């Protein structure tokens, strides 16, 4: 008999445990309803609490333990809150968030996918009515670039101190992330055809395509990796004549994300530039409370992918039951769809969860509700 699909649940810090609890309730509901072959184990690490007790955010063999799972569902890491407790156990960001980067690197989760679609009911921050059509997928290179953490501090603490922070861009990682972007553009176009909501994008030579990939760089100043990305993009795009291509410098992209975000489809960006753009994209699609994220290794089936909302630990509202679990639930839905590549019943449950969360959002637009109340409403919808 095939082995069941196993999820490592790591609630983390702050609002993490609160929103993860709602995701687990939804998973339980779906498992019971469809008899899904799904199991999960909850880990008390990585977290501030674990660090306080053990002097480290997670055990030395943490990655080896997590590797036995098919996916990791992570709440949030960072300041655990509450903010009004000046004596709370606090760690520097670079320590509390290190496990996140360790997992991304250790499991070679080289894609970070952050969809930004303004769904009915989500808060529309832009006044322009065309903002209703925002539907982009930002794909962030997640394995190298500005996040390689190489460098150091020379003559530390002296007036002559020098800090170096290296950036590394390999052709291999460049090619694979760009190709992934084109594949996703094709998939999205095919899904839109099925759903009867086709979009059109113009190519430079005047043709129209049903999808687009926009490459982001800062090649006017950071020319070495910028030129390499541009060359790779031009070459790979020839394999996808059905997908329109576009390029933006990252500063202009920030402007256009606000000015005309509905003109973007798939966006491919470097690790840091993608990080910055996806906070902006999250707001365009309703805010951090609804923005999902996933860190994927599409190439090595032995490596678990990790699913975490774009938001952080929100220490200002932690422990009060106020956090919106919507982003976490959309993230869990994407996780099920990902895991469903091996088990179609799990993929169908992912779609069902997405639809239930979207319907709840549409019906309760703008209503103030607590974490548990939202989770209960969605579980109830799933039970029907
Ligand atoms: C994110 C976060 C992380 C990142 C931090 C916490 C290291 O901002 O997932 O977007 O920069 O990748
Ligand atoms: Mn970020």
Coordinates of C-alpha atoms and ligand atoms in Angstrom, one line a residue:
X1 CA 0.0 0.0 0.0
X2 CA 1.3 3.5 -0.8
X3 CA 2.6 5.4 2.1
X4 CA 0.3 8.2 3.4
X5 CA 1.1 11.8 2.8
X6 CA 2.8 13.4 5.9
X7 CA 2.9 17.0 6.9
X8 CA 5.2 18.5 9.5
X9 CA 3.3 21.3 11.2
X10 CA 5.6 24.0 12.7
X11 CA 3.4 26.7 14.2
X12 CA 6.4 28.9 15.2
X13 CA 6.0 32.3 17.0
X14 CA 3.4 35.0 17.6
X15 CA 0.2 34.6 15.7
X16 CA 1.7 31.5 14.0
X17 CA 0.2 29.0 16.4
X18 CA -3.2 30.8 16.3
X19 CA -3.6 30.7 12.5
X20 CA -2.0 27.2 12.2
X21 CA -4.6 25.9 14.6
X22 CA -7.4 26.9 12.2
X23 CA -5.5 25.4 9.2
X24 CA -5.3 22.1 11.1
X25 CA -9.0 22.2 11.9
X26 CA -9.7 22.6 8.2
X27 CA -7.4 19.7 7.4
X28 CA -9.1 17.5 10.0
X29 CA -12.5 18.4 8.5
X30 CA -11.3 17.5 5.0
X31 CA -9.6 14.3 6.1
X32 CA -12.7 13.1 7.8
X33 CA -15.0 14.1 5.0
X34 CA -13.1 12.5 2.2
X35 CA -11.1 9.8 4.1
X36 CA -7.9 11.4 2.9
X37 CA -4.7 9.4 3.5
X38 CA -3.1 12.4 5.3
X39 CA -1.2 12.6 8.5
X40 CA 0.5 15.4 10.4
X41 CA 2.9 15.9 13.3
X42 CA 3.2 19.1 15.3
X43 CA 6.7 20.3 16.2
X44 CA 7.4 22.8 19.0
X45 CA 10.3 24.2 17.0
X46 CA 11.6 26.3 15.4
X47 CA 10.4 28.9 17.9
X48 CA 11.4 31.4 20.5
X49 CA 9.9 29.1 23.2
X50 CA 12.2 26.3 22.1
X51 CA 15.2 28.7 22.1
X52 CA 14.4 29.9 25.6
X53 CA 14.5 26.4 26.9
X54 CA 17.3 24.9 24.8
X55 CA 19.5 27.8 23.7
X56 CA 18.8 27.2 20.0
X57 CA 15.7 27.7 17.8
X58 CA 15.6 24.1 16.7
X59 CA 17.5 20.8 17.4
X60 CA 20.7 20.1 15.5
X61 CA 19.1 17.3 13.5
X62 CA 15.9 19.4 12.7
X63 CA 16.4 19.3 8.9
X64 CA 17.0 15.5 9.0
X65 CA 13.7 15.1 11.0
X66 CA 11.7 17.4 8.7
X67 CA 13.1 15.7 5.6
X68 CA 11.0 12.6 6.4
X69 CA 7.8 14.6 5.6
X70 CA 6.2 15.5 2.3
X71 CA 5.6 19.1 3.3
X72 CA 6.1 21.6 6.1
X73 CA 3.3 23.9 7.1
X74 CA 4.9 26.9 8.9
X75 CA 3.0 29.5 10.9
X76 CA 5.4 32.4 11.4
X77 CA 8.8 33.2 12.9
X78 CA 9.9 36.3 14.7
X79 CA 9.0 38.5 17.8
X80 CA 6.6 36.3 19.7
X81 CA 4.8 39.3 21.4
X82 CA 2.8 40.6 23.1
X83 CA 4.4 43.9 22.4
X84 CA 3.3 45.4 25.8
X85 CA 5.4 42.8 27.6
X86 CA 8.9 44.4 27.8
X87 CA 10.2 41.2 29.5
X88 CA 9.2 38.8 26.8
X89 CA 12.0 36.5 25.5
X90 CA 13.3 38.2 22.4
X91 CA 16.0 37.2 19.8
X92 CA 17.7 39.2 17.1
X93 CA 15.8 38.8 13.8
X94 CA 18.8 37.2 12.2
X95 CA 18.6 34.4 14.7
X96 CA 14.9 33.9 15.0
X97 CA 14.4 33.9 11.3
X98 CA 17.4 31.8 10.4
X99 CA 15.4 28.5 10.5
X100 CA 13.3 29.8 7.6
X101 CA 16.3 30.4 5.5
X102 CA 17.9 27.1 6.6
X103 CA 14.9 25.2 5.4
X104 CA 14.7 27.0 2.1
X105 CA 18.4 26.3 1.5
X106 CA 18.6 22.9 3.1
X107 CA 15.7 21.5 1.1
X108 CA 16.7 23.5 -2.1
X109 CA 13.3 25.1 -2.2
X110 CA 14.3 27.2 -5.2
X111 CA 11.0 28.6 -6.1
X112 CA 9.0 31.0 -3.9
X113 CA 5.5 31.4 -5.4
X114 CA 3.4 34.3 -4.2
X115 CA 0.1 34.7 -6.0
X116 CA -1.5 38.1 -5.7
X117 CA -5.1 38.1 -6.9
X118 CA -7.7 40.5 -5.7
X119 CA -10.5 38.2 -4.8
X120 CA -14.1 39.4 -4.2
X121 CA -14.4 40.6 -0.6
X122 CA -10.7 41.4 -0.1
X123 CA -9.9 45.0 0.8
X124 CA -9.2 47.0 -2.4
X125 CA -6.5 49.5 -1.5
X126 CA -6.3 51.0 -5.0
X127 CA -9.1 53.4 -5.9
X128 CA -8.9 52.6 -9.7
X129 CA -11.8 50.1 -10.5
X130 CA -9.5 48.2 -12.8
X131 CA -7.7 47.0 -9.6
X132 CA -10.5 44.3 -9.4
X133 CA -8.6 42.5 -12.2
X134 CA -5.3 42.2 -10.4
X135 CA -4.2 38.6 -10.8
X136 CA -0.5 38.0 -10.8
X137 CA 1.9 35.4 -9.7
X138 CA 5.2 36.6 -8.4
X139 CA 7.9 34.0 -8.6
X140 CA 10.9 34.7 -6.5
X141 CA 14.2 33.0 -7.0
X142 CA 14.6 31.4 -3.6
X143 CA 18.0 29.6 -3.5
X144 CA 20.7 32.2 -4.0
X145 CA 21.2 35.8 -5.1
X146 CA 21.2 38.4 -2.4
X147 CA 20.4 35.7 0.3
X148 CA 23.5 33.6 0.1
X149 CA 24.7 35.0 3.4
X150 CA 28.3 35.2 2.5
X151 CA 30.5 38.0 3.6
X152 CA 31.7 39.3 6.9
X153 CA 32.7 42.3 9.1
X154 CA 36.3 43.4 9.2
X155 CA 37.6 45.5 12.1
X156 CA 34.3 45.1 13.8
X157 CA 33.2 47.9 16.1
X158 CA 36.0 50.2 15.0
X159 CA 35.6 53.4 13.0
X160 CA 37.4 51.6 10.1
X161 CA 34.9 48.7 10.1
X162 CA 34.1 47.2 6.7
X163 CA 31.1 45.0 6.0
X164 CA 30.8 42.8 2.9
X165 CA 27.6 41.1 1.8
X166 CA 28.1 38.9 -1.3
X167 CA 25.5 38.2 -4.0
X168 CA 25.7 35.1 -6.1
X169 CA 23.8 34.4 -9.3
X170 CA 24.5 31.1 -11.1
X171 CA 23.3 30.4 -14.6
X172 CA 21.8 27.1 -13.5
X173 CA 19.5 28.8 -10.9
X174 CA 18.7 31.6 -13.4
X175 CA 17.7 29.2 -16.1
X176 CA 15.5 27.0 -13.9
X177 CA 13.6 29.9 -12.3
X178 CA 13.0 31.6 -15.7
X179 CA 11.8 28.3 -17.2
X180 CA 9.6 27.7 -14.2
X181 CA 8.0 31.2 -14.8
X182 CA 7.2 30.3 -18.4
X183 CA 5.7 27.0 -17.5
X184 CA 3.5 28.6 -14.9
X185 CA 2.4 31.3 -17.4
X186 CA 1.3 28.5 -19.7
X187 CA -0.5 26.7 -16.9
X188 CA -2.3 29.8 -15.8
X189 CA -3.4 30.5 -19.4
X190 CA -4.8 27.0 -19.7
X191 CA -6.6 27.3 -16.3
X192 CA -8.1 30.7 -17.4
X193 CA -9.4 29.1 -20.7
X194 CA -11.1 26.4 -18.6
X195 CA -12.7 29.0 -16.3
X196 CA -13.7 31.2 -19.3
X197 CA -11.7 34.3 -18.2
X198 CA -9.1 34.6 -20.9
X199 CA -6.6 37.5 -20.8
X200 CA -4.6 39.0 -23.6
X201 CA -1.1 40.4 -23.6
X202 CA 0.7 42.1 -26.5
X203 CA 4.1 41.2 -27.6
X204 CA 6.6 43.7 -28.9
X205 CA 6.1 42.6 -32.5
X206 CA 2.3 43.2 -32.2
X207 CA 1.0 39.6 -31.6
X208 CA -1.3 38.8 -28.8
X209 CA -0.8 36.0 -26.3
X210 CA -2.9 34.6 -23.5
X211 CA -0.2 34.9 -20.8
X212 CA 2.9 36.9 -20.1
X213 CA 6.1 36.7 -18.1
X214 CA 7.7 39.9 -16.9
X215 CA 11.3 39.7 -15.8
X216 CA 12.5 42.1 -13.1
X217 CA 16.1 43.2 -12.8
X218 CA 18.1 46.3 -12.0
X219 CA 20.3 45.7 -15.0
X220 CA 21.0 49.4 -15.5
X221 CA 23.1 49.4 -12.3
X222 CA 23.6 45.8 -11.4
X223 CA 24.7 44.8 -14.8
X224 CA 26.4 41.4 -14.4
X225 CA 23.6 39.4 -13.1
X226 CA 21.1 41.7 -14.8
X227 CA 22.7 40.9 -18.2
X228 CA 22.9 37.2 -17.5
X229 CA 19.2 37.1 -16.5
X230 CA 18.3 39.1 -19.6
X231 CA 20.2 36.7 -21.9
X232 CA 18.8 33.6 -20.2
X233 CA 15.3 35.1 -20.5
X234 CA 15.7 35.9 -24.2
X235 CA 16.9 32.4 -24.9
X236 CA 14.3 30.5 -22.9
X237 CA 11.5 32.7 -24.2
X238 CA 12.1 31.2 -27.7
X239 CA 10.8 27.9 -26.4
X240 CA 7.5 29.6 -25.4
X241 CA 6.3 31.6 -28.4
X242 CA 2.8 31.5 -27.0
X243 CA 3.8 33.5 -23.9
X244 CA 4.4 37.3 -24.2
X245 CA 7.6 38.7 -22.6
X246 CA 8.3 41.9 -20.8
X247 CA 11.0 43.4 -18.7
X248 CA 10.9 46.0 -15.9
X249 CA 13.6 47.5 -13.8
X250 CA 12.7 46.9 -10.2
X251 CA 12.1 50.5 -9.3
X252 CA 9.8 51.1 -12.3
X253 CA 8.1 47.8 -11.4
X254 CA 7.2 49.2 -8.0
X255 CA 5.7 52.2 -9.7
X256 CA 3.7 50.1 -12.2
X257 CA 2.6 47.6 -9.5
X258 CA 0.7 50.6 -8.1
X259 CA -0.2 52.3 -11.3
X260 CA -1.4 49.4 -13.4
X261 CA -1.0 46.1 -11.6
X262 CA -3.7 44.5 -13.7
X263 CA -1.2 44.5 -16.6
X264 CA 1.0 41.9 -15.0
X265 CA 0.6 38.1 -15.2
X266 CA 3.7 36.1 -14.1
X267 CA 6.6 38.1 -12.6
X268 CA 10.0 36.6 -12.1
X269 CA 12.4 38.4 -9.7
X270 CA 15.6 37.8 -7.8
X271 CA 15.5 36.7 -4.1
X272 CA 15.6 40.2 -2.5
X273 CA 13.8 42.1 -5.2
X274 CA 11.1 39.4 -5.2
X275 CA 10.9 39.7 -1.4
X276 CA 10.3 43.5 -1.6
X277 CA 7.8 43.2 -4.5
X278 CA 5.7 40.6 -2.8
X279 CA 5.0 42.8 0.2
X280 CA 3.7 45.3 -2.2
X281 CA 1.8 42.7 -4.2
X282 CA 0.2 41.4 -1.0
X283 CA -1.3 44.8 -0.3
X284 CA -2.5 45.1 -3.8
X285 CA -4.4 41.8 -3.4
X286 CA -6.0 42.7 0.0
X287 CA -3.2 42.8 2.5
X288 CA -1.1 40.5 4.5
X289 CA -4.1 38.8 6.0
X290 CA -4.9 37.1 2.7
X291 CA -1.5 36.6 1.1
X292 CA -0.3 33.0 0.7
X293 CA 3.3 31.9 0.0
X294 CA 5.0 28.7 -0.8
X295 CA 8.7 27.6 -1.0
X296 CA 8.9 24.8 -3.5
X297 CA 11.4 22.2 -4.7
X298 CA 9.8 21.1 -7.9
X299 CA 12.7 18.9 -8.9
X300 CA 13.6 16.6 -6.0
X301 CA 10.7 14.5 -4.7
X302 CA 12.8 13.6 -1.6
X303 CA 12.8 17.2 -0.4
X304 CA 9.8 18.6 1.4
X305 CA 8.4 22.0 0.2
X306 CA 7.4 24.5 2.8
X307 CA 4.2 26.5 3.0
X308 CA 4.0 29.7 5.1
X309 CA 1.9 32.8 4.7
X310 CA 3.7 35.9 3.5
X311 CA 3.0 37.6 6.9
X312 CA 5.2 37.5 10.0
X313 CA 4.5 36.8 13.7
X314 CA 2.5 40.1 14.2
X315 CA 3.6 40.6 17.8
X316 CA 1.2 43.6 18.1
X317 CA -1.9 41.3 17.9
X318 CA -0.3 38.0 19.0
X319 CA -2.2 36.0 21.6
X320 CA -5.5 37.9 21.2
X321 CA -7.3 35.7 18.7
X322 CA -7.4 38.7 16.3
X323 CA -5.2 37.4 13.5
X324 CA -6.9 36.7 10.1
X325 CA -6.2 33.1 9.3
X326 CA -7.2 33.6 5.6
X327 CA -3.6 33.8 4.3
X328 CA -2.7 30.6 6.2
X329 CA -5.8 28.8 4.9
X330 CA -5.1 29.8 1.3
X331 CA -1.5 28.6 1.9
X332 CA -2.8 25.3 3.2
X333 CA -5.0 25.0 0.1
X334 CA -2.0 25.5 -2.1
X335 CA -0.1 22.9 0.0
X336 CA -2.8 20.3 -0.6
X337 CA -2.8 21.0 -4.3
X338 CA 0.9 20.6 -4.4
X339 CA 0.7 17.3 -2.4
X340 CA -2.1 16.3 -4.7
X341 CA 0.4 15.7 -7.5
X342 CA 0.7 12.2 -6.0
X343 CA -2.9 11.8 -4.7
X344 CA -5.7 13.4 -6.7
X345 CA -8.1 13.2 -3.7
X346 CA -5.8 15.5 -1.8
X347 CA -5.6 17.9 -4.8
X348 CA -9.4 18.0 -4.9
X349 CA -9.4 18.8 -1.2
X350 CA -7.0 21.7 -1.8
X351 CA -9.4 23.1 -4.4
X352 CA -12.3 22.7 -2.1
X353 CA -10.4 24.5 0.7
X354 CA -9.5 27.4 -1.6
X355 CA -13.1 27.7 -2.8
X356 CA -14.4 27.7 0.8
X357 CA -11.9 30.3 1.9
X358 CA -12.7 32.5 -1.1
X359 CA -16.5 32.1 -0.6
X360 CA -16.1 33.1 3.1
X361 CA -14.0 36.1 2.1
X362 CA -16.6 37.2 -0.5
X363 CA -19.5 36.8 2.0
X364 CA -17.9 38.5 5.0
X365 CA -16.2 41.4 3.3
X366 CA -14.9 43.9 5.8
X367 CA -16.6 42.3 8.9
X368 CA -14.5 42.2 12.0
X369 CA -14.1 38.6 13.1
X370 CA -11.7 36.8 15.3
X371 CA -9.3 34.0 14.2
X372 CA -11.4 31.2 15.6
X373 CA -14.7 32.6 14.2
X374 CA -13.3 32.7 10.7
X375 CA -11.8 29.2 11.0
X376 CA -15.2 27.9 12.3
X377 CA -17.1 29.5 9.5
X378 CA -14.8 27.8 6.9
X379 CA -14.9 24.4 8.6
X380 CA -18.7 24.6 8.7
X381 CA -18.7 25.4 5.0
X382 CA -16.4 22.4 4.3
X383 CA -18.7 20.1 6.4
X384 CA -21.7 20.9 4.2
Ligands
LIG1 C1 9.7 36.6 3.7 C2 10.4 37.2 4.8 C3 11.8 36.6 4.9 C4 12.6 36.9 3.7 C5 12.6 37.1 6.1 C6 11.8 36.8 7.4 C7 13.9 36.5 6.2 O1 10.4 38.6 4.7 O2 9.5 35.4 3.7 O3 9.3 37.3 2.7 O4 13.1 38.0 3.5 O5 12.6 36.0 2.8
LIG2 MN1 9.3 39.3 3.0

